[in-house]
Coordinates of C-alpha atoms and ligand atoms in Angstrom, one line a residue:
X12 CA 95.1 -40.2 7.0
X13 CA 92.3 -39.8 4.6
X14 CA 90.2 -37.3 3.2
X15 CA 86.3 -37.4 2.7
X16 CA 85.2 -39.1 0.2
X17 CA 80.8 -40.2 0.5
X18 CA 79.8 -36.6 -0.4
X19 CA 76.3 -36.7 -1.6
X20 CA 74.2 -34.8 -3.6
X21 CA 70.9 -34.7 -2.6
X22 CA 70.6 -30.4 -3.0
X23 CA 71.8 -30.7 -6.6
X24 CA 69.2 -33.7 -7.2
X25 CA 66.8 -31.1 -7.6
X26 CA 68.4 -29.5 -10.4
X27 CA 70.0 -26.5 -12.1
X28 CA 66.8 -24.3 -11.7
X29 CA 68.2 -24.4 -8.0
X30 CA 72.1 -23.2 -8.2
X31 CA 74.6 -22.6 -10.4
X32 CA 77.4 -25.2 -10.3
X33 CA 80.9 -23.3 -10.5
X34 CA 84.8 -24.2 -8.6
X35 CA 85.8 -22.1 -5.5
X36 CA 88.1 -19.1 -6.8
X37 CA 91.5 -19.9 -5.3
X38 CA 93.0 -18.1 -2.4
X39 CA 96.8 -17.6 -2.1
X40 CA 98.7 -18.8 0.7
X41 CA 96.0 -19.7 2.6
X42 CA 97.1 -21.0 7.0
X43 CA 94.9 -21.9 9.2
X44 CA 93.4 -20.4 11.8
X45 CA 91.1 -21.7 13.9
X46 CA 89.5 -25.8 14.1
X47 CA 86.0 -27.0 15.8
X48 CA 87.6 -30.3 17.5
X49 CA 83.5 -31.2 18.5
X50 CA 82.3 -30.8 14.8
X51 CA 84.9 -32.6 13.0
X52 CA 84.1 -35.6 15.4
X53 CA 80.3 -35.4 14.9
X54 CA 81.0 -35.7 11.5
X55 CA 83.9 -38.5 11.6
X56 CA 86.4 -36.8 9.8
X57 CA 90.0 -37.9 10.2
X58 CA 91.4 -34.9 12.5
X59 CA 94.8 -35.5 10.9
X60 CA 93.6 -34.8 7.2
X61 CA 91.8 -32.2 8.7
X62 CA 94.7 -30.4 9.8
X63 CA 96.2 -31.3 6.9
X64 CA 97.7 -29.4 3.8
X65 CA 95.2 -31.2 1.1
X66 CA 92.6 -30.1 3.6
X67 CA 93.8 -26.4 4.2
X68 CA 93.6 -25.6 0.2
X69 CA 90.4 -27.4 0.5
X70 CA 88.8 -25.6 2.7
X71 CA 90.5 -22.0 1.3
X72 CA 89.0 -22.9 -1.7
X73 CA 92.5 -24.3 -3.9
X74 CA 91.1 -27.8 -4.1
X75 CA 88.1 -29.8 -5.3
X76 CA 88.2 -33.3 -4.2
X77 CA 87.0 -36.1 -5.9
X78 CA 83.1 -36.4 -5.2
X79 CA 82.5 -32.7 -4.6
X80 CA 80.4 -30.8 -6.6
X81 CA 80.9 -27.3 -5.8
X82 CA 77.6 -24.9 -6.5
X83 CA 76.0 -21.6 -5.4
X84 CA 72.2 -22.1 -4.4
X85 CA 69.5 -19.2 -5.9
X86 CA 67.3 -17.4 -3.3
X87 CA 65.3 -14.2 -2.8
X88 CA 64.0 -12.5 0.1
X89 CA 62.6 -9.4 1.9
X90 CA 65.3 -7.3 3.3
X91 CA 64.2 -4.8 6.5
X92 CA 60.7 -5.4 5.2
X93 CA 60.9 -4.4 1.8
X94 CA 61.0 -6.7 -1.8
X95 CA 64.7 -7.1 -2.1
X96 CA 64.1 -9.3 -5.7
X97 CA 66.9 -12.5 -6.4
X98 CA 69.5 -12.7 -3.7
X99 CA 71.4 -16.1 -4.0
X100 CA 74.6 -17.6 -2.4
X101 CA 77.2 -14.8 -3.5
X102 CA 79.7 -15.8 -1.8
X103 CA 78.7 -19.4 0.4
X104 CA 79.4 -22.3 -2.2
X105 CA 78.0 -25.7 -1.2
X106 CA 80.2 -28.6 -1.6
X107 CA 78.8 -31.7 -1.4
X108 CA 77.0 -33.3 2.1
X109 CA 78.8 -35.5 4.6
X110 CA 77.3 -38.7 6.7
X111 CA 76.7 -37.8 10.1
X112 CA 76.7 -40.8 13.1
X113 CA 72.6 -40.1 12.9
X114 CA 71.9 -42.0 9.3
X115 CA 68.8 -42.8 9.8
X116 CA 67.5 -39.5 11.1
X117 CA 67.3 -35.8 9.2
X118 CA 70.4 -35.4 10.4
X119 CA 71.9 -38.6 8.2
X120 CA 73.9 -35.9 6.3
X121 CA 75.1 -32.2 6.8
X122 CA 75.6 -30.0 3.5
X123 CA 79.2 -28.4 4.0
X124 CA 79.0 -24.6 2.3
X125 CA 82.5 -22.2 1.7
X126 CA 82.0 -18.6 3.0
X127 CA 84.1 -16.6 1.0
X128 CA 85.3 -18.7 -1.6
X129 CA 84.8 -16.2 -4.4
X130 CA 82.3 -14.6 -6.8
X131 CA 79.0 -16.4 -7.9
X132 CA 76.5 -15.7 -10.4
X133 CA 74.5 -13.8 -7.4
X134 CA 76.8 -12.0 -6.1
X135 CA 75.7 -8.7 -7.4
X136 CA 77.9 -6.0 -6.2
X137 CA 79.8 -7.7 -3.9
X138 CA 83.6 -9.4 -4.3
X139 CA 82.7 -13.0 -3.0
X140 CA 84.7 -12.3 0.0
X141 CA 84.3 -12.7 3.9
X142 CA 87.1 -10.7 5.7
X143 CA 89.1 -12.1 8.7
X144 CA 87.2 -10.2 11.0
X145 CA 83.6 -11.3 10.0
X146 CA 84.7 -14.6 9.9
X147 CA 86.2 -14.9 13.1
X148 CA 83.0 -13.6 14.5
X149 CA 81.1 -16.2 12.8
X150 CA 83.6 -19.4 13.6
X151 CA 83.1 -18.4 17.2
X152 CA 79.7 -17.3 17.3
X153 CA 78.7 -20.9 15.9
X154 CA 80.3 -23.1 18.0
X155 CA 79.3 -20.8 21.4
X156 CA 76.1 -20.9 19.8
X157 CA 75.7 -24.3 19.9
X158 CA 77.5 -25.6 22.9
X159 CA 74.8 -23.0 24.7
X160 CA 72.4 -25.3 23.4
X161 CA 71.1 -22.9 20.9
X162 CA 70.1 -24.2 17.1
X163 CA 72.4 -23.1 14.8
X164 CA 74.4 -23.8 11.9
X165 CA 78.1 -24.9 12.8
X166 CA 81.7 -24.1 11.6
X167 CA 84.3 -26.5 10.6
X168 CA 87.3 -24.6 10.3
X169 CA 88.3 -21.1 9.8
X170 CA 91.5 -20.2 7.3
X171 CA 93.2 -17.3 6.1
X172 CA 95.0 -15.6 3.5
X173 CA 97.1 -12.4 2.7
X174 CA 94.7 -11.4 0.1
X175 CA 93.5 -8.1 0.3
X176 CA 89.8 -7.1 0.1
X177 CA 88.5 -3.4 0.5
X178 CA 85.6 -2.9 2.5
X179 CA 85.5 0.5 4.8
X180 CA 89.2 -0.1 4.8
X181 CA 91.6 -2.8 3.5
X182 CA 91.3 -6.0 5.2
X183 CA 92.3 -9.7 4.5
X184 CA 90.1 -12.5 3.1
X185 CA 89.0 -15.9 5.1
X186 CA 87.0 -18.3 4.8
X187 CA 84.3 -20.2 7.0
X188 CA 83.6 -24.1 6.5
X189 CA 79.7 -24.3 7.5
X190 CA 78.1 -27.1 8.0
X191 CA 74.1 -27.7 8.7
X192 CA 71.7 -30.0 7.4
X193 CA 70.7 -27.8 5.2
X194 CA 71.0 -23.5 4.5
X195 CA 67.7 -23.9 3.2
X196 CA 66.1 -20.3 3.8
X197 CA 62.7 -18.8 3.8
X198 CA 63.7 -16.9 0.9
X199 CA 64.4 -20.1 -1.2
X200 CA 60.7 -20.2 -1.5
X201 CA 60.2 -16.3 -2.2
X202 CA 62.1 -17.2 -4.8
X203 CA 60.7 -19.7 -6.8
X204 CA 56.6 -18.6 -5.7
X205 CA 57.6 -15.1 -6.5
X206 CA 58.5 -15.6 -10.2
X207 CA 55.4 -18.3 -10.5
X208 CA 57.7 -21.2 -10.9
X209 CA 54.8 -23.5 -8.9
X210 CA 56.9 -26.9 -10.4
X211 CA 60.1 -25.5 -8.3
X212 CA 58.1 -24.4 -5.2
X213 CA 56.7 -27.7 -4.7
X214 CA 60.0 -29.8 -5.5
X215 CA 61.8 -27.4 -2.6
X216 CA 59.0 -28.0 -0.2
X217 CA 58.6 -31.8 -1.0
X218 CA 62.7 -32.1 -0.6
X219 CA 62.1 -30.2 2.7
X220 CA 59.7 -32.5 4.0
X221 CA 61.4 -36.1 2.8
X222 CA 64.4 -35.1 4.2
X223 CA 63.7 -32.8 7.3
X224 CA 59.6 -32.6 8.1
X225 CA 59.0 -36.6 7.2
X226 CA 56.2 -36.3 9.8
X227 CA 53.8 -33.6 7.3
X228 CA 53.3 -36.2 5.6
X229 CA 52.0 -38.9 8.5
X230 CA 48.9 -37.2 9.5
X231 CA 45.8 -35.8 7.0
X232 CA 46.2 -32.5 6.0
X233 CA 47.9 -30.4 3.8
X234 CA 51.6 -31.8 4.0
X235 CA 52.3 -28.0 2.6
X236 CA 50.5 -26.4 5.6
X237 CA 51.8 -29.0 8.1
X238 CA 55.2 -27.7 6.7
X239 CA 54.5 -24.2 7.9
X240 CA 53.3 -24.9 10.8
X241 CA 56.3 -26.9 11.6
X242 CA 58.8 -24.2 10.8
X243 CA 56.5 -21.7 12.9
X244 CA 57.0 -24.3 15.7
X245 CA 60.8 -24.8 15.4
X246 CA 61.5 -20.8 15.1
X247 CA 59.4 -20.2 18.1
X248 CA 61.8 -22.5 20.0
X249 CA 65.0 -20.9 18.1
X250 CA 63.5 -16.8 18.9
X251 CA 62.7 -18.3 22.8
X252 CA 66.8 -19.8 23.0
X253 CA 67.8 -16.1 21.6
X254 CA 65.5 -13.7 24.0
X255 CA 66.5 -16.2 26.8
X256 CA 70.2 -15.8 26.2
X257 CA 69.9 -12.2 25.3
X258 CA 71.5 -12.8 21.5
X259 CA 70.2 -10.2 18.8
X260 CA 70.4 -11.5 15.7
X261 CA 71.0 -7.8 14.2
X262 CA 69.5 -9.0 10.4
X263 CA 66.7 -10.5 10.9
X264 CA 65.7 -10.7 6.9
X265 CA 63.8 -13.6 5.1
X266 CA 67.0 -14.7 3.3
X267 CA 68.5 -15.2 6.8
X268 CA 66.0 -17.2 8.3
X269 CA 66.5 -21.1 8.4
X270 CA 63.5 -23.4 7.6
X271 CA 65.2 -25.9 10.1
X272 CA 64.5 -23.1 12.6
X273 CA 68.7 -22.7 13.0
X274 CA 70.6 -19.3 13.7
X275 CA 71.5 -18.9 10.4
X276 CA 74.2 -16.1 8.7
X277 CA 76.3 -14.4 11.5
X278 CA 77.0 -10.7 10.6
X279 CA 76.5 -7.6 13.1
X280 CA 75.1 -10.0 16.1
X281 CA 75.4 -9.5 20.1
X282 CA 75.1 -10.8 22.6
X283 CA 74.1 -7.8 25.2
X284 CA 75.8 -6.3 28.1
X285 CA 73.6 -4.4 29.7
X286 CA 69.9 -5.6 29.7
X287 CA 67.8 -3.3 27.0
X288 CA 64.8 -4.3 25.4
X289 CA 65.4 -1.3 22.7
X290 CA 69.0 -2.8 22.3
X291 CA 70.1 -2.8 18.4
X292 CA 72.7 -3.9 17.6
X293 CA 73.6 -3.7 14.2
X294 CA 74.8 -0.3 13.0
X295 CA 72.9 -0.5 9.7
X296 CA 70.0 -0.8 11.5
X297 CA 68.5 3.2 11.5
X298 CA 65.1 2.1 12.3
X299 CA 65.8 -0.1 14.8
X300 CA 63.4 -2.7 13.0
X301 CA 65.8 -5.5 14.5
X302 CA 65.7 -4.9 17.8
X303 CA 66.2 -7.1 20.5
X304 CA 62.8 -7.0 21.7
X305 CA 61.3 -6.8 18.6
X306 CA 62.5 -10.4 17.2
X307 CA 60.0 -12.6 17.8
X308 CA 57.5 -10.5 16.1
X309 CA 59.6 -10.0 13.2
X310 CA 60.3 -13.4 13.0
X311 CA 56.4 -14.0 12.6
X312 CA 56.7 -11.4 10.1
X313 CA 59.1 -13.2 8.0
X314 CA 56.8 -16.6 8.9
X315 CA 53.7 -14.4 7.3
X316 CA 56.3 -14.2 4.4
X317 CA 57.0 -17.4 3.9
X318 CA 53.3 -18.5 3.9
X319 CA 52.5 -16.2 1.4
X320 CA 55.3 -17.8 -0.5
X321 CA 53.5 -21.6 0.1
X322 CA 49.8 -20.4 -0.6
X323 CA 50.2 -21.6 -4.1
X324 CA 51.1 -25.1 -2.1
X325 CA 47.7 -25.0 -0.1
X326 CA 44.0 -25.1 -0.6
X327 CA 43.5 -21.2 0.4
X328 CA 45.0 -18.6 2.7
X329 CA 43.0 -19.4 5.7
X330 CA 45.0 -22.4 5.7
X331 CA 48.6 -20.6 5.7
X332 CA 46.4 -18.1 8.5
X333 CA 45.7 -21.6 10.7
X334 CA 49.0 -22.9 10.1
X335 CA 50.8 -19.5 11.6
X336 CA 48.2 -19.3 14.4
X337 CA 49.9 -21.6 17.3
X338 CA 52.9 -19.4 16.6
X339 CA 51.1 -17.0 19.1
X340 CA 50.9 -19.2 21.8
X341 CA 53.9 -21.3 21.2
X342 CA 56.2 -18.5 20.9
X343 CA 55.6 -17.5 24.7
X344 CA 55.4 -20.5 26.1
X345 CA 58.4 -21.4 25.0
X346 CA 60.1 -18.3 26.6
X347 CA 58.4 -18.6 29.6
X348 CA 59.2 -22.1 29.7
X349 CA 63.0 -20.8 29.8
X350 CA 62.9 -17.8 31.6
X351 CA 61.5 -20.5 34.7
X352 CA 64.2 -22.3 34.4
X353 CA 66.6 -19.1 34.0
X354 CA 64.7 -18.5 37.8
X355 CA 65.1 -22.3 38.9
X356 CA 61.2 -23.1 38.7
X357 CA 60.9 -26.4 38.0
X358 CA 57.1 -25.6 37.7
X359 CA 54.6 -23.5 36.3
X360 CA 52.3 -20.9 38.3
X361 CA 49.9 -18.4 36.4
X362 CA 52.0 -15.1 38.4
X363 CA 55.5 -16.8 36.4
X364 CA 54.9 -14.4 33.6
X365 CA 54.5 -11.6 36.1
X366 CA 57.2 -12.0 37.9
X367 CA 59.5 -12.3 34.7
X368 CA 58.2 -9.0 33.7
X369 CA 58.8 -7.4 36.7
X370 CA 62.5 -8.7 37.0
X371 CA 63.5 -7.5 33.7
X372 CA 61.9 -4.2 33.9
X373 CA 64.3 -4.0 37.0
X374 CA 67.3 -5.1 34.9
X375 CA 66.1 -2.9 31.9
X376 CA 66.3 0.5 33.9
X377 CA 69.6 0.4 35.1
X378 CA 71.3 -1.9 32.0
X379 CA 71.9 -4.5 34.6
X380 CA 74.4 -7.3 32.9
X381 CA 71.9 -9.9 32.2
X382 CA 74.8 -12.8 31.8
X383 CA 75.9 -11.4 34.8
X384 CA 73.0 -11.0 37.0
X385 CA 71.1 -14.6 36.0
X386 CA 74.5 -16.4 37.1
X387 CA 74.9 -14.3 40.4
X388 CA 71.5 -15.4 40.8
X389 CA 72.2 -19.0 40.3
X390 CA 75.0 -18.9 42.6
X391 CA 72.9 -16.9 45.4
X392 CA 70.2 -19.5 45.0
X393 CA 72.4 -22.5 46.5
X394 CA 72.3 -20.1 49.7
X395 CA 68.5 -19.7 50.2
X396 CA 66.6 -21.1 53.4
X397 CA 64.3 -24.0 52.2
X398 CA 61.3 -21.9 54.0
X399 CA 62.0 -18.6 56.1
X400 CA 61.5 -15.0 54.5
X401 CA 64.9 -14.4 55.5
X402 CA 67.0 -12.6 52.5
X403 CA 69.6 -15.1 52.0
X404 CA 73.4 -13.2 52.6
X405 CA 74.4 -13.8 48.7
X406 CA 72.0 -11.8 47.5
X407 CA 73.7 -9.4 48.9
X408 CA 76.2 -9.7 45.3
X409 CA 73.1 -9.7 43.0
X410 CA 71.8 -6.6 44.9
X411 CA 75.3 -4.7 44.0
X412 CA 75.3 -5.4 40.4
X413 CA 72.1 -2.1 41.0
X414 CA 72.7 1.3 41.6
X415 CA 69.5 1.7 43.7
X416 CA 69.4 -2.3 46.0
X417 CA 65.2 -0.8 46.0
X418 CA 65.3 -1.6 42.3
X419 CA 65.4 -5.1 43.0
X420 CA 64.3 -5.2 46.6
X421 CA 60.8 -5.9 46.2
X422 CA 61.8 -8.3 44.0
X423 CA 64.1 -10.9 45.4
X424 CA 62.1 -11.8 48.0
X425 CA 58.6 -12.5 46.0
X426 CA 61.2 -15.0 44.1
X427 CA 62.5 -16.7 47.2
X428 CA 58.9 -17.2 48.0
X429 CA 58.3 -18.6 44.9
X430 CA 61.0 -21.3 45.3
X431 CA 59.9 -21.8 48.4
X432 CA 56.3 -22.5 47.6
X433 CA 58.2 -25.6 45.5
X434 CA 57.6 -29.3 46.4
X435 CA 60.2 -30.3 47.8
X436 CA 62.3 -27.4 47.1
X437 CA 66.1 -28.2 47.7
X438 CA 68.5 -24.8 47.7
X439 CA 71.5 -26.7 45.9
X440 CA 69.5 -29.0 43.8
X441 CA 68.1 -25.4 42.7
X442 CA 71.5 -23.4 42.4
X443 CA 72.9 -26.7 39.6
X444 CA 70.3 -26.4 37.5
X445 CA 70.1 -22.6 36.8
X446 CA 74.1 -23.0 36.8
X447 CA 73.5 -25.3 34.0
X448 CA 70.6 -22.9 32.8
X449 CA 72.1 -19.3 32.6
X450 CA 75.9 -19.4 31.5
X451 CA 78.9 -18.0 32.8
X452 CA 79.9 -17.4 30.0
X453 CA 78.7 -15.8 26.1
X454 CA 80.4 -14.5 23.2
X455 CA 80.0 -11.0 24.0
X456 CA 81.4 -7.8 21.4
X457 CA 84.4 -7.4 23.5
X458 CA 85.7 -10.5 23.9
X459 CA 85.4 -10.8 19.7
X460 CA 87.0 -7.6 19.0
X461 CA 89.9 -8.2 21.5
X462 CA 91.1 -11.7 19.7
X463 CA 90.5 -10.4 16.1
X464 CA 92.6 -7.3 17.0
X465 CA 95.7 -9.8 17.9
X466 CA 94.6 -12.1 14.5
X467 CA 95.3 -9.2 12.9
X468 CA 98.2 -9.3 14.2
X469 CA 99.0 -12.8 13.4
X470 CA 98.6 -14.0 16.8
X471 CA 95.6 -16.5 17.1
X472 CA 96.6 -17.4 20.6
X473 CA 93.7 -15.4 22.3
X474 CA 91.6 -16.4 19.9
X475 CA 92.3 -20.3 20.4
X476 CA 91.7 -19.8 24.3
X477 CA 88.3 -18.0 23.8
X478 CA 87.3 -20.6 21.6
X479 CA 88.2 -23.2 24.1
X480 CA 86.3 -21.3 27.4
X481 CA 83.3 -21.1 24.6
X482 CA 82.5 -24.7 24.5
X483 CA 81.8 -24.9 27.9
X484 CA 80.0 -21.9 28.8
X485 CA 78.5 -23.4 31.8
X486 CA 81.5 -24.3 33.9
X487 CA 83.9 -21.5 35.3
X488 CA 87.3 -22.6 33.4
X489 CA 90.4 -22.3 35.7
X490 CA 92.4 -18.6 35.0
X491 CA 89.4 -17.7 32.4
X492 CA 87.7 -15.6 34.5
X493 CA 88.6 -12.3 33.0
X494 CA 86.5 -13.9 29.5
X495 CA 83.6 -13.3 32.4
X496 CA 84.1 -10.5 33.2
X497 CA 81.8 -7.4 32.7
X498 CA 83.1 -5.7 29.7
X499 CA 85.4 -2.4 29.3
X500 CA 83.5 0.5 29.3
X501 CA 85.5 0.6 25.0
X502 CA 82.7 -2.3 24.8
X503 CA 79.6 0.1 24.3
X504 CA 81.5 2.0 21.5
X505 CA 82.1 -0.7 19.4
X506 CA 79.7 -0.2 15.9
X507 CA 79.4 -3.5 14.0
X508 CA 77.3 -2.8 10.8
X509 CA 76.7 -5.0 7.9
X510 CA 80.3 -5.0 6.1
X511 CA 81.6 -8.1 6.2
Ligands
AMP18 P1 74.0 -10.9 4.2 O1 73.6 -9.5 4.5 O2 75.3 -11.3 4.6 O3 72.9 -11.9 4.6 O4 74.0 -11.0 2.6 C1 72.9 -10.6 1.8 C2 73.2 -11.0 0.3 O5 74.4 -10.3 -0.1 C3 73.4 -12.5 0.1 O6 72.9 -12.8 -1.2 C4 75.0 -12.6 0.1 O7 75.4 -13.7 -0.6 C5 75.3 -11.3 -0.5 N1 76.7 -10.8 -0.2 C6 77.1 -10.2 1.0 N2 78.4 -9.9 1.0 C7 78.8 -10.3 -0.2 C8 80.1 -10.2 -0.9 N3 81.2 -9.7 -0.3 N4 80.2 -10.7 -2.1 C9 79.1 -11.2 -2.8 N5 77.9 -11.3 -2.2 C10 77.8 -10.9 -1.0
MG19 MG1 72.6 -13.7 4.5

């Protein structure tokens, strides 16, 4: 049994104008909640130590092992479109960054960052702490997150403590083991371009590229630009995964965006229930400025931001213009491009977008359950005739999930046709691929708030069998089906707001 020991240091390589180097503030009697089984393989760690008490006051923040060199990162950003000035990791400290099985890749090592270990330099206000709840959310959210096939940061382990911390009420601290390649944000660069520090600017975005974007550099251009339009590309794809899966993000702010395009900083998030465009779903919210539908354009918003931040990296702002431009394009294609295979078109026709529209105008009106009505779908599709008009009998179960059937009448059978018109269109080849494509299963508010009420309690039983049904949210798990269910009509009262 043996702990970690190659932690390297590439982040702090770049020096203290970066971070503040400080220890973890200790947590009493910290246990263990929850571990991600997956993660700990990806990155070869000895399960045993990881279960472990050396590791348990480790990853609670008691412990510093050899190698580790503990630091909080410095950032700034633009919060629900205003200045917000110097931000920083006030209560995430970085540890040190782990081999991965990829070495040669920009995966070769994942940084590993505490959530909750304690006050930082940038902490402002705020206590350093993450409460149980919060973290819960975010230990799930991670790993569901990523076994949907979604970019995102990850989570190690989960631990907790009897240490009071006062938010609305009084609640008990945890803390999150993340891991990502890097939790380099957009507002990293505010930062540093915002105060005129150019040397800084340029030493961020030249780590970013060595390590992450080697490929700016391989064609002629400006790498800087090529950067930009790289991120642009990768956040397209992550926005498309989110408005596919129906996931709000909730705060949508620069210092929450990833420049590895990764779902980054789990706070009021949801997954929906009933299908609403207008959805918000983070309390805090007033305006609504993070609303479901409104994500992609903020995050070209915050992309607009963070080439602004670069222009003193490129020849003029045409070029940061340019670099955003495919954004435009890219960013629908790539939702079309899953929304057809949501619908089990294994092709493109110029109506698709059409027919998407009209579908979820359908679902919008009457809140249809969009997990609900794309895997109904999927199922109903293994049941379709390879040519006649004929309304196959299982869509009889997608027509219930509507008040009015003539909501979705007109509708069903324009997308049998469109199977139909296929090459060689195969019904069950059909139904395994959206199966695989639209999940039975997603993390929705209910399901969270049910297993954080029994750790509350002390009981991470429920929580440990949610976790388990998350990392395969494709396949139907035997006696899980209530985790599928749709949710308790308590489910649309729940407010989740920025505390955390
Ligand atoms: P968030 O809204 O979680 O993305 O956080 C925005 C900023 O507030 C970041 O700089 C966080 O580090 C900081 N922050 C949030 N909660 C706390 C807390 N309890 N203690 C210290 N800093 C915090
Ligand atoms: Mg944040």
């Amino acid at each position: 049994m043996s702990a970690p020991t190659d932690w390297g240091h590439r982040f702090a390589r770049l020096g203290p104008a970066f971070y503040t180097e400080l220890p973890p503030t200790p947590l009493p009697a910290p246990h263990w909640i929850a571990h991600s089984r997956p993660l700990a393989r990806e990155l070869g760690l000895d399960e045993e130590w990881l279960r472990s008490e050396e590791a348990l006051h480790t990853f609670s923040g008691n412990r510093v092992l050899p190698g580790m060199r503990p630091l909080a990162s410095v950032y700034s950003g633009h919060q629900f479109g205003h200045w917000a000035g110097q931000l920083g990791d006030g209560r995430a400290l970085f540890l040190g960054e782990l081999p991965t099985a990829h070495p040669d890749t920009a995966h070769a090592r994942w940084e590993i960052q505490l959530k909750g270990a304690g006050r930082t330099p940038y902490s402002r206000m705020g206590d350093g702490r993450a409460v149980l709840r919060s973290s819960i959310r975010e230990f799930l959210a991670s790993e569901a997150m990523h076994a949907l096939g979604v970019p995102t940061t990850r989570a190690l382990c989960l631990t907790g403590s009897t240490a009071k911390v006062q938010r609305e009420t009084v609640e008990t601290a945890a803390v999150v083991t993340r891991a990502a390649p890097n939790f380099i944000r957009f507002g990293h660069f505010e930062h540093f371009s915002h105060r005129g520090q150019h040397t800084e600017l340029r030493a961020l975005a030249d780590f970013v590229i060595d390590h992450f974007y080697p490929e700016c550099r391989h064609t002629d251009g400006n790498p800087y630009a090529q950067l930009l339009q790289a991120v642009a590309h990768r956040t397209a794809e992550l926005v498309a995964h989110w408005q596919a899966v129906g996931f709000c993000h909730g705060v949508m702010n620069t210092d929450n965006m990833s420049v590895l395009g990764l779902t980054l900083d789990y706070g009021p998030f949801q997954f929906m229930d009933g299908f609403d465009p207008h959805h918000v779903c983070n309390h805090s919210d007033t305006q609504g400025r993070y609303a479901y539908a409104r994500q992609p354009n903020v995050a070209y918003w915050n992309l607009f931001c963070l080439g602004q931040a670069l222009l003193p990296l490129m020849d003029d702002q045409q070029q940061a213009l340019d670099a955003l431009e495919p954004y435009k394009t890219e960013f629908p294609a790539a939702l079309q491009r899953r929304m057809n295979a949501k619908l089990g078109l294994s092709n493109h026709e110029d109506n698709d977008p059409a027919l998407t529209e009209a579908l979820m105008q359908a679902l919008a009106r009457e809140r249809v359950d969009m997990t609900i009505f794309f895997r109904r779908l999927s199922h109903a599709a293994a049941t379709l005739p390879a040519r006649t008009s004929e309304p196959a009998p299982a869509l009889d179960s997608v027509r219930d999930l509507f008040v009015q059937h003539s909501a979705i009448d007109a509708w069903l059978p324009r997308w049998q046709a469109r199977l139909q018109r296929q090459l060689n269109f195969s019904a069950s080849t059909t139904a395994q691929q959206m199966l695989r494509t639209n999940p039975h299963l997603v993390l929705r508010n209910h399901l969270g708030e049910t297993v954080i009420q029994h750790a509350q309690q002390g009981d991470f039983a429920p929580l440990h069998r949610l976790q388990h049904a998350l990392q395969t949210p494709y396949d139907a798990l035997p006696d899980h089906d209530d985790l599928a269910d749709s949710p308790p009509n308590w489910a649309q009262h729940i407010a989740i707001s920025c505390s955390s």
